[in-house]
Amino acid sequence: MRLAATVSVVVLGSGAIGHAVMTGLDTGIERVDPFKDMKNRPQAGHGVNFLLVGTDGRDKISSDQKRDYKLGGAPCHCTDTIMLVHISADRGRASVVSLPRDSYAEIPEHTDPSTGKTHRAHPVKLNAAYAEGGPNLTVRTVENMTRVKIDHYLEVDFTSFMKTVDAIGGVEICTAKTMRDSYTGLDLQPGTHRLTGGQALQYVRSRHVDGAADLGRMQRQQRFVAALIKQSANGGMLLNPVKFKQVSSTLLGSVRADPGFGSEQMLALGQAMRGFSPSSSEFASVPVGDASFPVKGLGDTVKWDGPKAAKVFAALRDDRPLAPARPAAAPGRAAAPAAVPVDVAPQQIRIQVENGTRIDGMGGRVDEALRATGFDTTRAPGNAASREVKRTVVTYDPRWDRSARTVAAALPGIELRAVAGQGRTLIVTAGADYKKVVPVRAEDPYQGEFGVVTGDQVVCGG
């Protein structure tokens, strides 16, 4: 009883100290009302939903930082990153869904806040909603697309991002291979790195590391958020009111947030996260139906897979986890062969299969086997120019070299041929040596239909 009483006093005392320490932080928050005059909004579900957007604002960045981190370009005044974050009602799970910035979107009819001019509904890339109507139009567009009611809005620019990362002492990131992007200056060798704020900005902004472009960048952003949660949960920050205030003050003092989000919400969120571990967070991207959907006047956009996307957002509304329960092996049944880890998920790789042999149906069998392990095949195999191919060949555009290596892992012993200008579709010409397709995985051998990963699967070990 004495022990229980002591623990109770400490907990209650910590809560009282936390409230006292956090008092007054609200005054440093720049306010924006993204929900003003909004009508016909989705019905509220269970839990709390945040719309987290990262803008390319760089007005407060020093000349040295602009030079060191290649931030000298003109900002587009649009959203560089868009994430829908759901905190479960029991505060035991955080679900993060990345929305591609180039997503095909229909902006609802709206009035320009600067000119007062009314604009009809029209198609855009999702990140342009911010440029046309700021946070309000961004929230309206996302709610219309997802039917998920947004409870809070947080907007982070380059400066606030770097300051927050530095305030928690940096974030640890792992990479299996060299990562370079001449556009951002990112240059990481294989291994584990603790990134400062500026280096972390390079990491989450890079989209020229490989041919995966923005889809690959979203995966790196998710890795970073998972690492940030791990750092916050394991670094003692959430148990130290003074440290928590320091980080919260840095964050809240350099973000824009809705009027309902302040120190009380930060404290509640921090208390909830005390029980978090990396496995408490789960990450997914909106299922994509067409990564290069052409639209007149917009160029290529990212078209969502409507039915699959609807299931993702229904799970958020219903406060259900996105990550599937892992199936246990049936007694007496041999476990499935272990999938080979690869850099690029097979679901992101488009493949055209051609039969280079005189064996009827060979192309169809290879197409089916590749599709069974997750590759996005055309389902229309054809015959190669030569029907005397001895060794299976994959031709690929050099910009999609990581995708080619994933295919090589699935088809051991194949020949790789780079063909400049071929585009994103890889061509697999089945040869006489073809035997089978080896299962491959991006991070987790069982991710379900949405490609979900939990935080413990993407952070550094140890």
PDB file of C-alpha atoms in Angstrom, residues 22 25 237 243-253 266-267:
ATOM      1  CA  MET A  22       3.506  23.575 -19.983  1.00  0.00           C
ATOM      2  CA  LEU A  25       3.167  27.668 -24.320  1.00  0.00           C
ATOM      3  CA  MET A 237      11.945  13.185 -23.125  1.00  0.00           C
ATOM      4  CA  LYS A 243      12.880  18.462 -21.552  1.00  0.00           C
ATOM      5  CA  PHE A 244       9.363  17.929 -22.842  1.00  0.00           C
ATOM      6  CA  LYS A 245       8.648  21.634 -22.505  1.00  0.00           C
ATOM      7  CA  GLN A 246      11.885  22.515 -24.290  1.00  0.00           C
ATOM      8  CA  VAL A 247      10.997  20.353 -27.285  1.00  0.00           C
ATOM      9  CA  SER A 248       7.323  21.348 -27.208  1.00  0.00           C
ATOM     10  CA  SER A 249       8.249  25.021 -27.013  1.00  0.00           C
ATOM     11  CA  THR A 250      10.532  24.638 -30.023  1.00  0.00           C
ATOM     12  CA  LEU A 251       7.846  22.835 -31.986  1.00  0.00           C
ATOM     13  CA  LEU A 252       4.877  24.995 -31.009  1.00  0.00           C
ATOM     14  CA  GLY A 253       6.861  28.188 -31.373  1.00  0.00           C
ATOM     15  CA  MET A 266       0.572  18.433 -26.376  1.00  0.00           C
ATOM     16  CA  LEU A 267       0.671  17.285 -22.754  1.00  0.00           C
TER      17      LEU A 267
END
